[in-house]
C-alpha cells in the first residue's frame, strides 16, 4: 500500500491531499453543527441538570444533528457522479485522478494490479469483517485492482476490486475498529476472497493503534469524520468507482465491522438507510459515549486502590474458576462456556478468604468489594442506572489487560487509559471541558449529562429503523457471551428497545436479528465457539429472503475442530439436551434467554 500516513502519528502533509486546507463544505457544516451543540449545552446550563435551566427558557426540542444530516444529504445526493469523464477506466488509469465534489474533494493516489495469491486471515481480520469462519485460514484471493486515496480533509481509504470475471457483483465496506487511525488493508481480504469489491478506511485521521485520541486535539471535523462521515463518503466514492470500473453498479451492498466498526455498521440503518442492503455487526459498541467514559471510569474506580490495580491476571483466572463452578452447568453442560451469562448471578461471598482457612485461591475484602462493583451496573448516587452493562460473567480470562495493569504502564489498566484519552479529547463538545477529567475523578451524578451533546455524534442507539426496514434492509448482529470489551448486556438492551420501538419481536425479526455466541471474546477468540459464517446467512436473507433461523458455530483450537453448537436468534439461546454428542449441534435445543424473562 502506498499511503504514507497510515502508520504515522502526524497529519498528512499538503502534498498528500492537494489543497486540503481549503474551505470545504464539510468544515462549514461541522462548524454549524458545533455551534448548535454548544448552544444546546448553554441552554441546558452548560451540562447542568434541566432543573438548572434559566427560568422560562424552552427546553431544546430539535436533535442538534438534524441540520447537519439534512445538509449532508443534500450535498451528497449526486456525489461523485460521472467519474473519469463517463469512461470505463483501466486500473492503471485511475492513479493520480483528482476529483472535485461537494461531498468532499478526493484524490486517487495509487492504483495497481495485484496478482492472485493465497493470504492468511488473522483473528483481527476475521473479527473486523465478521467472517470468523475464515480465522486462521489461508484463502485464495483473485487478481484485483487496488486503489488507494484520500477524501478531504483526511479520509484515507483502500478499495480492492476483483477482475471482472472474478467479481461476485457485490460491494462491501469493512468499517474500522477501535479509534481507527490507519487503513487496515488486510481487513479487505476475507471479503475479497469471496469475490467482493471491498473498501476500508482510516476513520478520517492518522493515529496510533489502540485507545489513542491525540489526533482529535482541536479538530472537531476529525471527530465527526471518525464518528460517521469517513465511512459514508468513502462508500459513496467507492460505489461510483466500482460502477465505472465494471460498467455497472453492484447488485448488492454490505457493511461489516466489529466493536467501533459494529457501531458504524448499525448506524447505517438509521442515518444512511439506503446505503446498504445488508448490515453485519459484531459486538457493536452502540452507546459509544457512555462505554468509553462512564463505564470505563466505573470499572477503573472499582479496581484501583491507592494507585494500583487490585486484580492481577492470576486473580482473574481464579475468579473465572469460581464463576464456572457456580454457573457452568446452567446451560446443561460443563464445558467452560456460559451460553447465557445473564442467568449467572455470581456469589462473591463464597469467594472471600476466611480466617479459618488459609488459601491462595480466594479474595480479600478489598477485592470482593471491587468485584461487586465490577459486576454491577454503573449508576449514580441515587441508584439510577447510567449504562446498561456490567462485566459479563464468564469473560474473566479475556479481561487482561482491560482490568489489570498494562505492560509498561504500572497501575494503569486499559479501561483507565481508554477513559482518560476519551474524556480529554473526545467526550465533550467543548474539548477543554475534558482537560482535567480522568477515569478516577469522573463523577457519575453529573458528568454523563455534560457529554450528551457528543453522544448524539458518536452513538448508534437510534431505534427508529422504519426507513431501513421499508427499503428491505437486513440487520444481523452477533455478540460473544464472553466479551470482555463490550458487555453483551448492552447489545441485548438495545435489541429489546428496538423490539419495543418496532412493534414487537415478530416485526423486528423480519429485518433485524441478534445472535449470542457462546464463549466468544471481543470480536473473536475466547474459549468458545468463535468460528461461524454470518455473512452467508446475511446474503441468503438479503438476496433470497431466507431469514437465519440457526447458524452453526465451531470451536477454535485447542478444542476439537468438529465441536459445534447452534446459534439461535435472540431471545433464544442453546441448551444441551442432556443426551447425545455434545459436539453435535443436534444435541442442543433452543430456550429463552434469562435476559428476556
CSV table of C-alpha atoms in Angstrom, one decimal, residues 110-378:
chain,number,residue,atom,x,y,z
A,110,UNK,CA,-2.2,5.0,-6.4
A,111,UNK,CA,-3.7,2.1,-8.4
A,112,UNK,CA,-2.1,-1.2,-9.3
A,113,UNK,CA,-2.9,-4.7,-10.4
A,114,UNK,CA,-2.3,-7.3,-7.8
A,115,UNK,CA,-1.9,-11.0,-8.8
A,116,UNK,CA,-4.0,-13.8,-7.4
A,117,UNK,CA,-2.4,-15.1,-4.3
A,118,UNK,CA,-3.1,-17.0,-1.1
A,119,UNK,CA,-3.3,-14.8,2.0
A,120,UNK,CA,-3.6,-15.7,5.7
A,121,UNK,CA,-6.7,-14.5,7.6
A,122,UNK,CA,-5.8,-13.3,11.1
A,123,UNK,CA,-8.2,-13.2,14.1
A,124,UNK,CA,-8.3,-9.4,13.7
A,125,UNK,CA,-9.1,-9.6,10.0
A,126,UNK,CA,-11.8,-12.2,10.6
A,127,UNK,CA,-13.4,-10.3,13.5
A,128,UNK,CA,-13.3,-7.0,11.7
A,129,UNK,CA,-15.1,-8.4,8.7
A,130,UNK,CA,-17.4,-10.6,10.9
A,131,UNK,CA,-16.4,-13.7,8.9
A,132,UNK,CA,-14.8,-15.7,11.7
A,133,UNK,CA,-15.1,-18.9,9.9
A,134,UNK,CA,-12.0,-17.9,8.0
A,135,UNK,CA,-9.9,-17.1,11.1
A,136,UNK,CA,-6.6,-18.8,10.9
A,137,UNK,CA,-7.2,-20.0,7.4
A,138,UNK,CA,-5.2,-19.3,4.3
A,139,UNK,CA,-7.5,-18.4,1.5
A,140,UNK,CA,-7.1,-17.6,-2.2
A,141,UNK,CA,-7.7,-14.0,-3.3
A,142,UNK,CA,-8.3,-13.3,-7.0
A,143,UNK,CA,-6.3,-10.9,-9.2
A,144,UNK,CA,-7.6,-7.5,-8.4
A,145,UNK,CA,-7.2,-3.7,-8.8
A,146,UNK,CA,-6.1,-2.0,-5.6
A,147,UNK,CA,-6.9,1.7,-5.4
A,148,UNK,CA,-5.8,4.0,-2.5
A,149,UNK,CA,-6.5,7.6,-2.0
A,150,UNK,CA,-7.9,10.4,0.2
A,151,UNK,CA,-11.2,12.3,0.6
A,152,UNK,CA,-10.6,15.7,2.1
A,153,UNK,CA,-9.6,16.5,4.7
A,154,UNK,CA,-8.0,13.3,5.9
A,155,UNK,CA,-10.2,10.3,5.0
A,156,UNK,CA,-7.7,7.7,3.7
A,157,UNK,CA,-9.2,4.6,2.0
A,158,UNK,CA,-8.2,1.5,0.1
A,159,UNK,CA,-10.5,-0.2,-2.4
A,160,UNK,CA,-9.9,-3.6,-3.8
A,161,UNK,CA,-11.8,-4.8,-6.9
A,162,UNK,CA,-11.6,-8.3,-8.3
A,163,UNK,CA,-11.1,-8.8,-12.0
A,164,UNK,CA,-14.5,-8.6,-13.7
A,165,UNK,CA,-14.7,-12.4,-14.2
A,166,UNK,CA,-14.0,-13.0,-10.5
A,167,UNK,CA,-16.3,-10.3,-9.2
A,168,UNK,CA,-19.4,-11.7,-7.5
A,169,UNK,CA,-21.4,-8.5,-8.2
A,170,UNK,CA,-21.3,-7.4,-4.5
A,171,UNK,CA,-19.8,-4.4,-2.7
A,172,UNK,CA,-18.6,-4.3,0.9
A,173,UNK,CA,-17.4,-1.7,3.4
A,174,UNK,CA,-15.3,-3.0,6.2
A,175,UNK,CA,-15.6,-0.4,9.0
A,176,UNK,CA,-12.5,0.2,11.1
A,177,UNK,CA,-12.4,-0.6,14.8
A,178,UNK,CA,-11.0,0.9,18.0
A,179,UNK,CA,-10.1,4.6,17.5
A,180,UNK,CA,-9.2,3.7,13.9
A,181,UNK,CA,-6.2,5.8,12.6
A,182,UNK,CA,-4.8,3.7,9.8
A,183,UNK,CA,-6.0,1.7,6.8
A,184,UNK,CA,-6.1,-1.9,7.8
A,185,UNK,CA,-5.6,-3.3,4.3
A,186,UNK,CA,-5.7,-7.0,5.4
A,187,UNK,CA,-9.2,-6.4,6.6
A,188,UNK,CA,-10.3,-6.4,3.0
A,189,UNK,CA,-9.0,-10.0,2.4
A,190,UNK,CA,-11.9,-12.0,3.8
A,191,UNK,CA,-14.4,-10.3,1.5
A,192,UNK,CA,-12.0,-10.2,-1.4
A,193,UNK,CA,-11.5,-13.9,-1.1
A,194,UNK,CA,-15.3,-14.3,-1.7
A,195,UNK,CA,-15.3,-12.1,-4.8
A,196,UNK,CA,-16.4,-8.8,-3.2
A,197,UNK,CA,-15.2,-5.4,-4.2
A,198,UNK,CA,-14.1,-4.2,-0.7
A,199,UNK,CA,-13.2,-0.8,0.8
A,200,UNK,CA,-11.9,0.2,4.2
A,201,UNK,CA,-10.8,3.5,5.7
A,202,UNK,CA,-8.7,5.1,8.4
A,203,UNK,CA,-11.7,6.6,10.1
A,204,UNK,CA,-10.8,10.1,8.9
A,205,UNK,CA,-7.5,10.6,10.7
A,206,UNK,CA,-4.0,9.3,11.2
A,207,UNK,CA,-3.3,7.9,14.7
A,208,UNK,CA,-1.7,5.1,16.7
A,209,UNK,CA,-3.4,1.8,17.3
A,210,UNK,CA,-5.5,1.3,20.4
A,211,UNK,CA,-7.0,4.0,22.6
A,212,UNK,CA,-5.0,7.0,21.5
A,213,UNK,CA,-7.0,10.1,20.7
A,214,UNK,CA,-4.5,12.9,20.5
A,215,UNK,CA,-5.3,13.2,16.8
A,216,UNK,CA,-8.6,14.8,17.9
A,217,UNK,CA,-6.9,17.7,19.7
A,218,UNK,CA,-8.5,20.9,18.4
A,219,UNK,CA,-10.0,19.1,15.3
A,220,UNK,CA,-13.8,18.8,15.6
A,221,UNK,CA,-14.1,17.8,11.9
A,222,UNK,CA,-11.8,14.8,12.6
A,223,UNK,CA,-14.1,13.8,15.5
A,224,UNK,CA,-17.2,13.9,13.2
A,225,UNK,CA,-15.3,12.0,10.4
A,226,UNK,CA,-14.4,9.3,13.0
A,227,UNK,CA,-18.0,9.1,14.2
A,228,UNK,CA,-19.7,8.6,10.9
A,229,UNK,CA,-18.6,10.7,7.9
A,230,UNK,CA,-15.4,8.9,6.9
A,231,UNK,CA,-17.1,5.6,6.1
A,232,UNK,CA,-20.0,7.3,4.4
A,233,UNK,CA,-18.1,9.4,1.9
A,234,UNK,CA,-15.7,6.6,1.2
A,235,UNK,CA,-18.7,4.4,0.5
A,236,UNK,CA,-20.2,7.0,-1.9
A,237,UNK,CA,-16.9,7.4,-3.8
A,238,UNK,CA,-16.1,3.7,-3.9
A,239,UNK,CA,-19.5,2.7,-5.2
A,240,UNK,CA,-19.1,5.1,-8.1
A,241,UNK,CA,-15.5,3.8,-8.8
A,242,UNK,CA,-17.0,0.3,-8.8
A,243,UNK,CA,-19.7,1.4,-11.2
A,244,UNK,CA,-17.2,2.9,-13.6
A,245,UNK,CA,-14.7,0.1,-13.4
A,246,UNK,CA,-17.2,-2.7,-14.1
A,247,UNK,CA,-19.6,-0.7,-16.2
A,248,UNK,CA,-22.4,-1.3,-13.8
A,249,UNK,CA,-23.3,-0.8,-10.1
A,250,UNK,CA,-23.0,-3.6,-7.5
A,251,UNK,CA,-26.1,-5.8,-7.3
A,252,UNK,CA,-25.9,-5.8,-3.5
A,253,UNK,CA,-24.1,-3.7,-0.9
A,254,UNK,CA,-23.0,-4.8,2.6
A,255,UNK,CA,-21.2,-3.2,5.5
A,256,UNK,CA,-19.4,-5.3,8.2
A,257,UNK,CA,-17.5,-4.4,11.3
A,258,UNK,CA,-16.8,-5.2,14.9
A,259,UNK,CA,-16.6,-3.0,18.0
A,260,UNK,CA,-16.4,0.6,16.7
A,261,UNK,CA,-16.8,-1.0,13.3
A,262,UNK,CA,-20.1,-2.6,14.6
A,263,UNK,CA,-21.2,0.9,15.8
A,264,UNK,CA,-20.6,2.3,12.3
A,265,UNK,CA,-22.4,-0.6,10.7
A,266,UNK,CA,-25.5,-0.4,12.8
A,267,UNK,CA,-25.6,3.4,12.4
A,268,UNK,CA,-26.2,3.0,8.7
A,269,UNK,CA,-29.7,1.6,9.4
A,270,UNK,CA,-30.8,4.9,10.9
A,271,UNK,CA,-28.5,7.5,9.4
A,272,UNK,CA,-27.9,6.2,5.9
A,273,UNK,CA,-30.6,3.6,5.4
A,274,UNK,CA,-30.3,3.4,1.6
A,275,UNK,CA,-26.5,2.9,1.5
A,276,UNK,CA,-26.5,-0.9,2.2
A,277,UNK,CA,-28.8,-3.8,1.7
A,278,UNK,CA,-27.2,-5.9,4.5
A,279,UNK,CA,-25.6,-4.8,7.8
A,280,UNK,CA,-23.4,-7.3,9.6
A,281,UNK,CA,-22.2,-6.1,13.1
A,282,UNK,CA,-20.3,-8.0,15.8
A,283,UNK,CA,-20.0,-6.7,19.4
A,284,UNK,CA,-21.1,-3.2,18.4
A,285,UNK,CA,-20.3,-0.6,20.9
A,286,UNK,CA,-23.6,1.2,20.3
A,287,UNK,CA,-23.6,3.6,23.3
A,288,UNK,CA,-20.0,4.6,22.4
A,289,UNK,CA,-20.0,7.7,24.6
A,290,UNK,CA,-21.0,6.1,27.8
A,291,UNK,CA,-19.0,2.9,27.4
A,292,UNK,CA,-15.8,4.9,26.8
A,293,UNK,CA,-16.5,7.5,29.5
A,294,UNK,CA,-19.0,6.3,32.2
A,295,UNK,CA,-18.5,2.5,32.0
A,296,UNK,CA,-14.7,2.6,31.7
A,297,UNK,CA,-14.5,5.1,34.6
A,298,UNK,CA,-16.8,2.9,36.7
A,299,UNK,CA,-14.5,-0.1,36.1
A,300,UNK,CA,-11.3,1.9,36.7
A,301,UNK,CA,-12.6,3.2,40.0
A,302,UNK,CA,-13.8,-0.3,41.0
A,303,UNK,CA,-10.4,-1.9,40.6
A,304,UNK,CA,-7.9,0.7,41.6
A,305,UNK,CA,-6.9,1.2,45.2
A,306,UNK,CA,-4.0,3.5,46.3
A,307,UNK,CA,-2.8,3.9,42.8
A,308,UNK,CA,-2.6,0.2,42.0
A,309,UNK,CA,-5.0,-2.3,40.3
A,310,UNK,CA,-6.3,-4.7,43.0
A,311,UNK,CA,-6.6,-7.6,40.5
A,312,UNK,CA,-3.9,-9.5,38.7
A,313,UNK,CA,-4.1,-11.9,35.7
A,314,UNK,CA,-3.8,-14.7,38.2
A,315,UNK,CA,-6.7,-13.3,40.2
A,316,UNK,CA,-8.9,-13.3,37.0
A,317,UNK,CA,-8.1,-16.9,36.4
A,318,UNK,CA,-9.1,-17.8,40.0
A,319,UNK,CA,-12.3,-15.7,39.6
A,320,UNK,CA,-13.2,-17.4,36.3
A,321,UNK,CA,-12.9,-20.8,38.1
A,322,UNK,CA,-15.3,-19.7,40.8
A,323,UNK,CA,-17.8,-18.4,38.3
A,324,UNK,CA,-17.7,-21.6,36.2
A,325,UNK,CA,-18.1,-23.7,39.3
A,326,UNK,CA,-21.2,-21.7,40.1
A,327,UNK,CA,-22.8,-21.3,36.7
A,328,UNK,CA,-21.3,-23.5,34.0
A,329,UNK,CA,-23.9,-26.2,34.2
A,330,UNK,CA,-26.8,-23.8,33.9
A,331,UNK,CA,-26.8,-24.4,30.1
A,332,UNK,CA,-26.9,-28.2,30.6
A,333,UNK,CA,-23.2,-28.8,30.1
A,334,UNK,CA,-19.9,-28.1,31.9
A,335,UNK,CA,-17.7,-27.0,29.0
A,336,UNK,CA,-16.0,-23.8,30.3
A,337,UNK,CA,-18.6,-21.7,28.4
A,338,UNK,CA,-21.7,-19.8,29.6
A,339,UNK,CA,-24.2,-19.8,26.8
A,340,UNK,CA,-26.5,-17.3,28.6
A,341,UNK,CA,-24.4,-15.3,31.1
A,342,UNK,CA,-27.5,-13.3,32.3
A,343,UNK,CA,-28.6,-16.5,34.0
A,344,UNK,CA,-25.4,-16.4,36.1
A,345,UNK,CA,-25.6,-14.4,39.4
A,346,UNK,CA,-22.1,-14.8,41.0
A,347,UNK,CA,-22.0,-15.3,44.7
A,348,UNK,CA,-18.9,-13.3,45.7
A,349,UNK,CA,-19.3,-14.0,49.4
A,350,UNK,CA,-18.3,-17.6,48.6
A,351,UNK,CA,-15.1,-16.3,47.0
A,352,UNK,CA,-13.9,-14.4,50.1
A,353,UNK,CA,-10.9,-15.5,52.2
A,354,UNK,CA,-12.0,-16.9,55.6
A,355,UNK,CA,-9.8,-16.6,58.7
A,356,UNK,CA,-10.2,-20.3,59.5
A,357,UNK,CA,-8.9,-21.4,56.1
A,358,UNK,CA,-5.7,-20.0,54.7
A,359,UNK,CA,-5.9,-20.2,50.9
A,360,UNK,CA,-4.3,-18.5,48.0
A,361,UNK,CA,-7.4,-19.1,45.9
A,362,UNK,CA,-9.6,-16.6,47.5
A,363,UNK,CA,-10.2,-12.8,47.6
A,364,UNK,CA,-9.6,-10.1,50.2
A,365,UNK,CA,-12.3,-7.8,51.3
A,366,UNK,CA,-10.9,-5.1,49.1
A,367,UNK,CA,-11.0,-7.4,46.1
A,368,UNK,CA,-14.5,-8.6,46.9
A,369,UNK,CA,-15.7,-5.0,47.0
A,370,UNK,CA,-14.1,-4.4,43.7
A,371,UNK,CA,-15.8,-7.4,42.2
A,372,UNK,CA,-19.2,-6.5,43.5
A,373,UNK,CA,-18.8,-3.1,41.7
A,374,UNK,CA,-17.4,-4.6,38.5
A,375,UNK,CA,-20.4,-6.9,38.1
A,376,UNK,CA,-23.0,-4.2,39.0
A,377,UNK,CA,-24.4,-1.7,36.5
A,378,UNK,CA,-22.9,1.7,36.6
